[in-house]
Amino acid sequence: MPSLLEAFQSQVGRKILTGITGVLLVFFIIFHLAGNLAIFGDPDAMNSYSYFLHQFGPLLWIARIGLLLIFVIHAWIGISIWLKKRKARPVDYKVYSSKGGPSKQSLSSRSMAFTGVVLLIFVVFHINTFALGDMGDAMLADGTVVHDVKTLVIDTFQNPLYAFGYTFVMILLGAHLGHGIWSAFTSLTLRSKKASAVIYSIGVIAAIFIAVGFLVIPLYIYFGGGCDAALIHCN
Amino acid sequence: MSDMTINLKIWRQKNTNDSGHFEDYILAGVNEHMSFLEMLDVLNEKLIKEGNDPVEFDYDCREGICGSCNMVINGKAHGPKHKTAACQLHMRTYSDGDTIVIEPPRAGAFPVIKDLVVDRTALDRIIEAGGYISVKTGAAPEANLIPVEQDVSNQAFDYATCIGCGACVAACPNSSASLFTASKLSHLNRLPQGRPERSKRTIAMVEQMEKEGFGDCSNYAECEAVCPVGISISSIAEMRREYMKAIF
Ligand code: HEM
Ligand code: SF4
Ligand code: FES
């Protein structure tokens, strides 16, 4: 009988961990998306949301550390699965193709490690830009002085490199989740033969919604929308 | 129907340590009613008559029940048809002038013995690791003494149809043996006779699968697509649930 620590390092244990961490990341990212969409709300919505989160103080730090841990475990297992597959098949096929039918091989499933690694690099970059970036102060309608994250976001996405770079990475996020959501259901054993096609479709639709939800923001701002939303003057 | 000429590109490897290479053959006189293996028989007769080494390939029953004939045909384990073992594939699937590439099922855990024949005892060792089921020795018990619900017995039988061919491993981008192992577990853990050792069996078989050098499962479901008897990846989900029950 393996200890729990050993059990979660077995092939089955690892898969369950990928699934759990994957689902937690999806929950996080939906939460994050909801926050981002505040840019379409009233002019103060985004900054007051950011202020609201910062009110949590130490709790926010606990959440951040937890999230980091989830991220690291997820990425670590994902990459190690990818590295192992080469060892498991030292001589590769000359000709290989999927047989279709129930197979879920697709550009999305075959590139999980690639899209994952891009996301990993992106997140470091992203935190550097928005969490650690230079922010001025803004005043909310009620007079509270807060970090002006909204202006930072709007300024950043005036740069086409940022606007289109972000859009591209969000498409990759969609690709990761296109297989990922269905896969997590299967990893966490929420599966039935009959519902498989339905679950797969739900996964793909959710992935598209999430990706589009994120990527409309840089595009909207780049093409001038942010200026109205921010009630500021853009070039 | 006139005979076909088929271009073959077949993996030849003298022994496990040989690095192997592809050899091209042009085979005339292939009839659409031949099975895929009969086509290879014709090739081998020709090779033997010419004084060359025949292509070694595995087979036994030639009717889809023994699982010996797993080979990868144009990149697909057991060839292009669903729920069809290589021995049940017929040349009518192909047309005159087609090129067919044949490779052994490739995985580190399946060392090539010769040409298309690989050593699949790793799968046997996974079964062995599963161990025994507790039954009383002596005279066979009355068959109806242990009631098994019809549904359960049907499902167990579905999983028991796994013929151990290893196509699931061959087709998996990660060379995972999850479908094979899971089908055995779903078969045995489901029946009352298999219940007492359920946890032990699940843990031992999962451990053995990794020890043999098979890769992780990424839920590609390619295994289900190539399985000649159509074992569902639901068994893999079940294996995970069983494993979680076993370790807590
Ligand atoms: C840090 C960068 C990331 C890396 C390196 C990464 C890598 C991977 C890899 C390689 C897999 C496939 C695992 C397998 O082959 O079985 C995977 C699965 C998955 N990923 Fe990621 N990923 C990352 C970020 C994310 C993010 C941000 C999310 C959510 C928004 C996410 C959600 C998922 C889900 C739901 C799965 C399916 C889990 C399963 O199959 O059980 N990943 N990830
Ligand atoms: S699960 Fe299917 S493909 Fe895998 S060994 Fe059994 S019969 Fe062959
Ligand atoms: S030779 Fe027995 S299954 Fe094909």
XYZ file of C-alpha atoms and ligand atoms in Angstrom:
538
model
C 0.000 0.000 0.000
C 1.616 3.248 -1.108
C 1.549 6.327 1.107
C -0.590 9.178 -0.197
C 2.540 11.001 -1.291
C 3.661 7.997 -3.314
C 0.183 7.388 -4.671
C -0.030 10.887 -6.110
C 3.240 10.301 -7.911
C 1.917 7.224 -9.678
C 0.643 7.579 -13.237
C -2.947 7.581 -12.057
C -2.210 9.927 -9.158
C -0.427 12.384 -11.422
C -3.341 12.405 -13.818
C -5.771 13.184 -11.032
C -3.515 16.024 -9.892
C -3.347 17.452 -13.428
C -7.120 17.307 -13.503
C -7.633 18.939 -10.090
C -5.058 21.676 -10.689
C -6.397 22.192 -14.220
C -9.940 22.662 -12.939
C -8.785 25.026 -10.190
C -6.910 27.059 -12.794
C -10.046 27.182 -14.914
C -12.050 28.454 -11.926
C -9.385 31.035 -11.259
C -9.305 32.144 -14.832
C -13.085 32.559 -14.989
C -12.875 34.689 -11.851
C -10.049 36.681 -13.460
C -12.101 37.129 -16.615
C -15.045 38.438 -14.648
C -12.713 41.060 -13.167
C -11.324 42.019 -16.554
C -14.760 42.478 -18.049
C -15.272 45.259 -15.495
C -13.533 47.420 -18.075
C -16.837 47.436 -19.907
C -18.650 48.501 -16.744
C -18.904 52.017 -15.375
C -15.676 54.056 -15.423
C -14.726 53.151 -11.846
C -15.619 49.467 -12.008
C -12.179 48.102 -12.795
C -10.238 50.138 -10.276
C -12.750 49.576 -7.511
C -12.645 45.849 -8.193
C -8.856 45.917 -7.877
C -9.196 47.978 -4.699
C -11.747 45.507 -3.356
C -9.300 42.623 -3.850
C -6.474 44.506 -2.172
C -8.651 45.000 0.895
C -8.158 41.324 1.680
C -4.516 41.926 2.633
C -2.944 38.725 3.979
C -5.785 36.591 2.597
C -4.921 37.841 -0.860
C -1.352 36.705 -0.319
C -2.486 33.265 0.773
C -4.603 33.026 -2.374
C -1.661 34.144 -4.490
C 0.709 31.612 -2.991
C -1.902 28.879 -3.347
C -2.408 29.813 -6.966
C 1.326 29.797 -7.599
C 1.572 26.335 -6.073
C -1.283 25.055 -8.229
C 0.360 26.536 -11.271
C 3.735 24.994 -10.517
C 2.306 21.526 -9.815
C 0.190 21.657 -12.952
C 3.017 22.805 -15.185
C 5.514 20.416 -13.588
C 3.361 17.324 -14.145
C 2.283 18.438 -17.605
C 5.848 18.950 -18.765
C 7.061 15.727 -17.141
C 4.353 13.731 -18.960
C 5.547 15.250 -22.186
C 9.198 14.495 -21.446
C 8.369 10.897 -20.533
C 6.584 10.120 -23.730
C 9.834 10.300 -25.636
C 11.402 7.746 -23.325
C 8.393 5.472 -23.625
C 8.833 5.289 -27.420
C 12.550 5.474 -28.248
C 12.040 4.633 -31.937
C 9.212 6.642 -33.450
C 6.905 5.689 -36.306
C 7.778 6.654 -39.835
C 4.087 7.017 -40.602
C 1.579 7.796 -37.885
C -1.981 8.975 -38.055
C -5.056 9.037 -35.894
C -7.811 6.554 -36.610
C -10.499 9.166 -35.923
C -13.833 7.970 -34.537
C -13.732 8.248 -30.750
C -10.171 9.608 -30.839
C -9.672 13.036 -29.304
C -6.377 13.697 -31.035
C -6.415 17.191 -32.422
C -4.148 20.178 -32.803
C -5.369 21.179 -29.365
C -4.632 17.884 -27.600
C -1.314 17.329 -29.359
C -0.016 20.750 -28.419
C -0.928 20.826 -24.700
C 2.727 20.992 -23.658
C 3.509 23.732 -26.168
C 0.487 25.892 -25.321
C 1.152 25.186 -21.641
C 4.756 26.351 -21.790
C 3.741 29.494 -23.682
C 1.175 30.173 -20.935
C 3.846 29.688 -18.292
C 6.178 32.198 -19.925
C 3.258 34.506 -20.561
C 2.208 34.514 -16.910
C 5.636 35.665 -15.727
C 5.583 38.403 -18.324
C 1.978 39.294 -17.523
C 2.601 39.669 -13.797
C 5.575 41.862 -14.546
C 3.472 44.100 -16.785
C 0.330 44.499 -14.732
C 0.972 43.542 -11.144
C 4.453 45.044 -10.896
C 4.017 47.756 -13.537
C 4.165 51.489 -12.742
C 0.762 52.645 -11.647
C -0.415 56.126 -10.849
C -3.241 56.873 -8.451
C -6.851 57.411 -9.343
C -9.754 58.712 -7.346
C -12.980 56.784 -7.198
C -16.327 58.573 -7.265
C -16.506 58.318 -3.464
C -13.114 59.967 -3.087
C -11.064 56.864 -2.252
C -7.586 56.987 -3.758
C -6.662 53.690 -5.444
C -4.037 52.248 -7.811
C -4.966 53.198 -11.328
C -4.712 49.799 -12.922
C -7.230 50.749 -15.567
C -5.054 53.446 -17.100
C -2.114 51.049 -17.053
C -4.172 48.482 -18.961
C -5.383 51.022 -21.482
C -1.910 52.482 -22.001
C -0.368 49.051 -22.402
C -2.772 47.973 -25.099
C -2.119 51.073 -27.197
C 1.048 49.228 -28.163
C 0.209 46.848 -31.028
C 2.868 44.405 -29.830
C 1.009 44.001 -26.549
C -2.469 44.092 -28.008
C -1.828 41.434 -30.642
C 0.641 39.452 -28.514
C -2.021 39.087 -25.831
C -4.642 38.199 -28.392
C -2.407 35.463 -29.758
C -1.657 33.980 -26.330
C -5.362 33.983 -25.485
C -6.021 31.955 -28.626
C -3.449 29.462 -27.343
C -5.214 29.450 -23.967
C -8.399 28.554 -25.824
C -6.562 25.734 -27.580
C -5.211 24.456 -24.240
C -8.669 24.439 -22.734
C -10.301 22.976 -25.850
C -8.818 19.614 -24.951
C -8.144 20.482 -21.307
C -11.685 20.826 -20.034
C -12.844 17.558 -21.543
C -9.641 15.898 -20.412
C -10.107 17.092 -16.838
C -13.604 15.583 -16.766
C -12.109 12.273 -17.847
C -9.190 12.532 -15.433
C -11.560 13.192 -12.573
C -13.670 10.239 -13.747
C -16.735 12.340 -14.529
C -17.409 10.386 -17.625
C -20.032 8.379 -19.300
C -19.958 6.771 -22.691
C -23.228 8.386 -23.661
C -22.381 11.897 -22.489
C -18.849 11.978 -23.873
C -19.703 13.951 -27.008
C -21.808 16.397 -24.994
C -19.033 16.945 -22.441
C -16.495 17.428 -25.201
C -18.688 20.046 -26.885
C -19.287 21.848 -23.605
C -15.513 21.916 -23.067
C -14.834 23.385 -26.491
C -17.604 25.978 -26.172
C -16.392 26.998 -22.700
C -12.839 27.265 -24.046
C -13.997 29.538 -26.860
C -15.994 31.731 -24.476
C -13.038 32.081 -22.125
C -10.555 32.855 -24.891
C -12.866 35.345 -26.619
C -13.744 36.942 -23.286
C -10.092 37.679 -22.665
C -9.018 38.671 -26.128
C -11.768 41.167 -26.878
C -10.270 43.440 -24.227
C -6.867 44.163 -25.829
C -8.519 44.402 -29.243
C -11.286 46.677 -27.999
C -8.763 48.970 -26.364
C -6.345 48.952 -29.272
C -9.053 49.892 -31.696
C -10.004 52.864 -29.582
C -12.766 51.518 -27.373
C -10.830 51.937 -24.169
C -10.802 55.678 -24.437
C -14.576 55.905 -24.149
C -14.659 53.394 -21.359
C -11.924 55.154 -19.447
C -13.279 58.597 -20.151
C -9.707 59.573 -20.889
C -8.089 61.002 -23.933
C -6.111 58.607 -26.098
C -3.931 59.375 -29.081
C -12.043 -8.490 -60.236
C -8.532 -8.265 -61.532
C -5.582 -8.702 -59.254
C -3.869 -5.743 -57.672
C -0.263 -4.755 -57.408
C 0.605 -3.382 -53.996
C 3.719 -1.451 -53.017
C 4.890 -2.481 -49.588
C 7.302 -0.687 -47.293
C 8.009 -3.014 -44.403
C 10.139 -2.612 -41.282
C 12.909 -5.222 -41.231
C 14.943 -5.773 -38.107
C 17.158 -8.832 -37.586
C 16.958 -8.872 -33.824
C 16.404 -6.650 -30.800
C 19.819 -5.027 -31.081
C 19.699 -4.383 -34.820
C 18.756 -0.792 -35.614
C 16.347 -1.878 -38.366
C 15.363 -0.318 -41.677
C 12.531 -0.216 -44.208
C 12.546 -2.528 -47.192
C 10.420 -1.927 -50.304
C 8.584 -4.730 -52.079
C 6.313 -4.736 -55.086
C 3.740 -7.485 -54.772
C 1.686 -8.437 -57.828
C -1.266 -10.800 -57.871
C -2.961 -9.543 -54.706
C -6.607 -10.565 -54.660
C -9.274 -8.418 -52.989
C -10.572 -11.431 -51.053
C -7.236 -12.045 -49.357
C -6.931 -11.055 -45.760
C -4.113 -8.692 -44.925
C -2.117 -11.539 -43.399
C -2.706 -13.724 -46.449
C -1.237 -10.946 -48.532
C 1.848 -11.126 -46.298
C 1.860 -14.939 -46.701
C 2.017 -14.466 -50.462
C 4.881 -12.027 -50.055
C 6.713 -14.468 -47.799
C 6.268 -17.394 -50.236
C 7.768 -15.214 -52.890
C 10.657 -14.171 -50.634
C 11.375 -17.776 -49.639
C 11.328 -18.944 -53.259
C 13.812 -16.213 -54.083
C 16.018 -17.397 -51.222
C 15.359 -14.363 -49.010
C 14.363 -14.107 -45.378
C 10.562 -13.960 -44.973
C 8.992 -11.080 -43.039
C 8.336 -12.253 -39.497
C 4.909 -11.291 -38.198
C 2.845 -12.524 -35.297
C -0.473 -14.319 -35.684
C -2.346 -17.245 -34.275
C -6.116 -17.391 -34.638
C -6.565 -15.188 -37.697
C -10.094 -14.519 -36.563
C -9.701 -11.581 -34.234
C -9.635 -13.404 -30.917
C -6.028 -13.985 -29.924
C -4.548 -10.501 -30.232
C -1.276 -11.648 -31.782
C -1.452 -9.816 -35.077
C -1.108 -6.213 -33.904
C 0.950 -4.289 -36.464
C 0.868 -0.669 -37.490
C -0.415 -0.235 -41.028
C 0.017 3.183 -42.643
C 0.355 4.697 -39.198
C -2.729 3.048 -37.692
C -2.625 0.089 -35.334
C -4.482 -2.852 -36.986
C -5.009 -0.772 -40.119
C -7.673 1.719 -41.159
C -10.865 -0.021 -39.989
C -12.460 0.453 -36.595
C -12.998 -2.593 -34.370
C -11.023 -4.746 -36.767
C -7.870 -6.700 -35.985
C -5.168 -6.792 -38.669
C -6.082 -10.416 -39.425
C -9.679 -9.415 -40.166
C -8.669 -6.682 -42.537
C -9.154 -7.553 -46.198
C -7.306 -6.385 -49.260
C -10.556 -5.049 -50.715
C -9.866 -2.059 -48.451
C -7.011 -1.176 -50.806
C -6.743 -0.378 -54.491
C -4.322 -1.299 -57.208
C -1.058 0.632 -56.873
C -1.515 1.587 -53.207
C 1.533 1.896 -50.999
C 1.244 0.293 -47.583
C 3.769 1.017 -44.827
C 3.925 -1.676 -42.149
C 5.698 -1.128 -38.828
C 5.784 -3.076 -35.585
C 3.828 -1.675 -32.616
C 6.435 0.699 -31.229
C 7.079 1.226 -27.537
C 10.126 0.932 -25.320
C 8.217 -1.680 -23.329
C 7.696 -3.740 -26.520
C 11.213 -4.601 -27.724
C 11.289 -5.835 -31.315
C 12.186 -9.527 -31.540
C 12.319 -9.626 -35.299
C 10.772 -7.524 -38.078
C 7.139 -6.966 -37.041
C 7.218 -9.267 -34.019
C 7.551 -7.581 -30.641
C 7.841 -8.926 -27.120
C 4.593 -8.096 -25.319
C 5.282 -9.942 -22.078
C 5.174 -6.557 -20.328
C 1.380 -6.860 -20.632
C 1.497 -10.345 -19.114
C 3.465 -8.990 -16.178
C 0.757 -6.382 -15.586
C -1.795 -9.216 -15.422
C 0.499 -11.205 -13.132
C 0.874 -8.233 -10.819
C -2.919 -8.269 -10.466
C -2.530 -11.565 -8.628
C -5.168 -14.099 -7.734
C -8.837 -14.027 -6.925
C -9.961 -15.845 -3.806
C -11.901 -18.956 -4.737
C -12.435 -22.148 -2.832
C -10.381 -24.975 -4.203
C -11.930 -28.375 -4.776
C -14.878 -29.185 -6.963
C -16.116 -26.354 -9.146
C -18.886 -24.470 -7.337
C -22.417 -24.441 -8.673
C -22.412 -21.747 -11.328
C -25.521 -20.008 -10.032
C -24.441 -19.824 -6.404
C -23.121 -16.295 -6.786
C -25.800 -14.130 -8.286
C -24.495 -11.496 -10.714
C -26.829 -8.891 -12.065
C -27.273 -9.167 -15.821
C -26.114 -5.592 -16.439
C -22.984 -6.092 -14.409
C -22.161 -9.368 -16.033
C -22.634 -7.840 -19.483
C -20.379 -4.915 -18.644
C -17.744 -7.206 -17.146
C -17.908 -9.303 -20.268
C -17.453 -6.251 -22.486
C -14.242 -5.450 -20.654
C -13.176 -9.082 -20.651
C -13.146 -9.053 -24.436
C -9.765 -7.284 -24.421
C -7.510 -9.605 -26.398
C -4.258 -8.135 -25.111
C -3.007 -7.097 -28.530
C -1.338 -3.910 -27.334
C -2.764 -1.765 -30.128
C -3.759 0.746 -27.475
C -0.093 1.101 -26.527
C 1.010 1.204 -30.156
C -1.374 4.018 -31.066
C -1.016 6.119 -27.928
C 1.205 9.162 -28.500
C 2.545 8.533 -24.963
C 2.772 4.714 -25.310
C 0.455 4.336 -22.349
C -0.940 0.936 -21.413
C -3.857 2.491 -19.557
C -6.612 1.025 -21.730
C -5.281 -2.512 -21.440
C -4.765 -2.282 -17.673
C -8.065 -0.523 -17.123
C -10.035 -3.053 -19.150
C -8.649 -5.856 -16.988
C -9.439 -3.935 -13.808
C -12.927 -3.006 -14.948
C -13.575 -6.636 -15.775
C -12.293 -8.148 -12.529
C -13.230 -5.423 -10.038
C -16.812 -5.439 -11.233
C -17.597 -9.052 -10.416
C -18.231 -10.405 -6.921
C -15.440 -12.943 -7.376
C -12.964 -10.146 -8.001
C -14.084 -7.915 -5.145
C -11.980 -9.144 -2.207
C -8.625 -8.234 -3.783
C -9.944 -5.196 -5.564
C -7.753 -2.539 -3.927
C -4.616 -4.613 -3.924
C -5.082 -5.534 -7.556
C -5.710 -1.956 -8.675
C -2.632 -0.584 -6.947
C -0.371 -3.427 -8.077
C -1.420 -3.285 -11.735
C -1.080 0.501 -11.880
C 2.390 0.255 -10.363
C 3.460 -2.486 -12.753
C 2.289 -0.532 -15.778
C 4.687 2.268 -14.865
C 7.530 -0.123 -13.981
C 7.333 -1.610 -17.454
C 8.065 1.803 -18.940
C 4.663 2.603 -20.440
C 3.875 6.312 -20.582
C 1.202 8.428 -18.896
C -2.338 8.839 -20.157
C -3.210 12.230 -21.663
C -6.808 11.314 -22.500
C -6.183 11.316 -26.239
C -8.643 8.405 -26.577
C -6.685 7.153 -29.573
C -6.572 3.756 -27.811
C -10.338 3.408 -27.988
C -10.229 4.260 -31.695
C -7.768 1.491 -32.530
C -8.962 -1.173 -30.098
C -10.127 -4.138 -32.193
C -12.870 -4.907 -29.678
C -13.797 -1.300 -28.917
C -12.921 -1.119 -25.213
C -14.081 2.293 -24.009
C -11.856 4.777 -22.183
C -14.608 4.830 -19.575
C -12.584 1.964 -18.138
C -9.648 4.348 -17.682
C -11.867 6.761 -15.791
C -13.029 3.807 -13.703
C -9.438 2.777 -13.016
C -8.768 6.242 -11.606
C -11.813 6.051 -9.361
C -10.840 2.576 -8.179
C -7.313 3.765 -7.513
C -8.526 6.707 -5.445
C -10.794 4.406 -3.440
C -7.873 2.039 -2.927
C -5.376 4.538 -1.552
C -7.620 6.354 0.907
C 1.682 27.119 -16.523
C 1.492 26.766 -17.720
C 0.787 25.505 -18.079
C 1.376 24.374 -18.493
C 2.853 24.135 -18.688
C 0.319 23.434 -18.744
C 0.509 22.171 -19.241
C -0.465 21.236 -19.400
C -0.286 19.966 -20.019
C 0.991 19.451 -20.652
C -1.462 19.310 -19.926
C -1.744 17.928 -20.454
C -1.475 16.931 -19.428
C -1.522 15.581 -20.024
O -0.831 15.342 -21.038
O -2.222 14.739 -19.507
C -2.392 20.176 -19.281
C -3.693 19.866 -18.998
C -4.612 20.772 -18.563
N -4.412 22.121 -18.349
Fe -2.650 23.045 -18.404
N -0.873 23.979 -18.458
C -0.636 25.266 -18.052
C -1.553 26.210 -17.694
C -2.893 25.961 -17.619
C -3.868 26.953 -17.302
C -3.580 28.445 -17.048
C -5.060 26.312 -17.268
C -6.404 26.845 -16.966
C -6.825 27.976 -17.265
C -4.838 24.935 -17.570
C -5.819 23.972 -17.636
C -5.604 22.663 -17.937
C -6.593 21.638 -17.881
C -8.038 21.808 -17.471
C -5.957 20.442 -18.261
C -6.569 19.060 -18.353
C -6.201 18.294 -17.134
C -6.290 16.818 -17.340
O -6.044 16.332 -18.417
O -6.584 16.121 -16.375
N -3.508 24.750 -17.803
N -1.768 21.363 -18.968
S -7.645 -2.734 -24.751
Fe -8.077 -3.175 -26.912
S -6.257 -2.391 -27.969
Fe -5.673 -2.596 -25.825
S -4.789 -4.640 -25.613
Fe -6.977 -4.850 -25.143
S -7.909 -5.380 -27.105
Fe -5.876 -4.604 -27.613
S -4.282 -13.373 -35.446
Fe -5.484 -13.626 -33.649
S -6.405 -11.671 -33.465
Fe -5.378 -11.496 -35.347
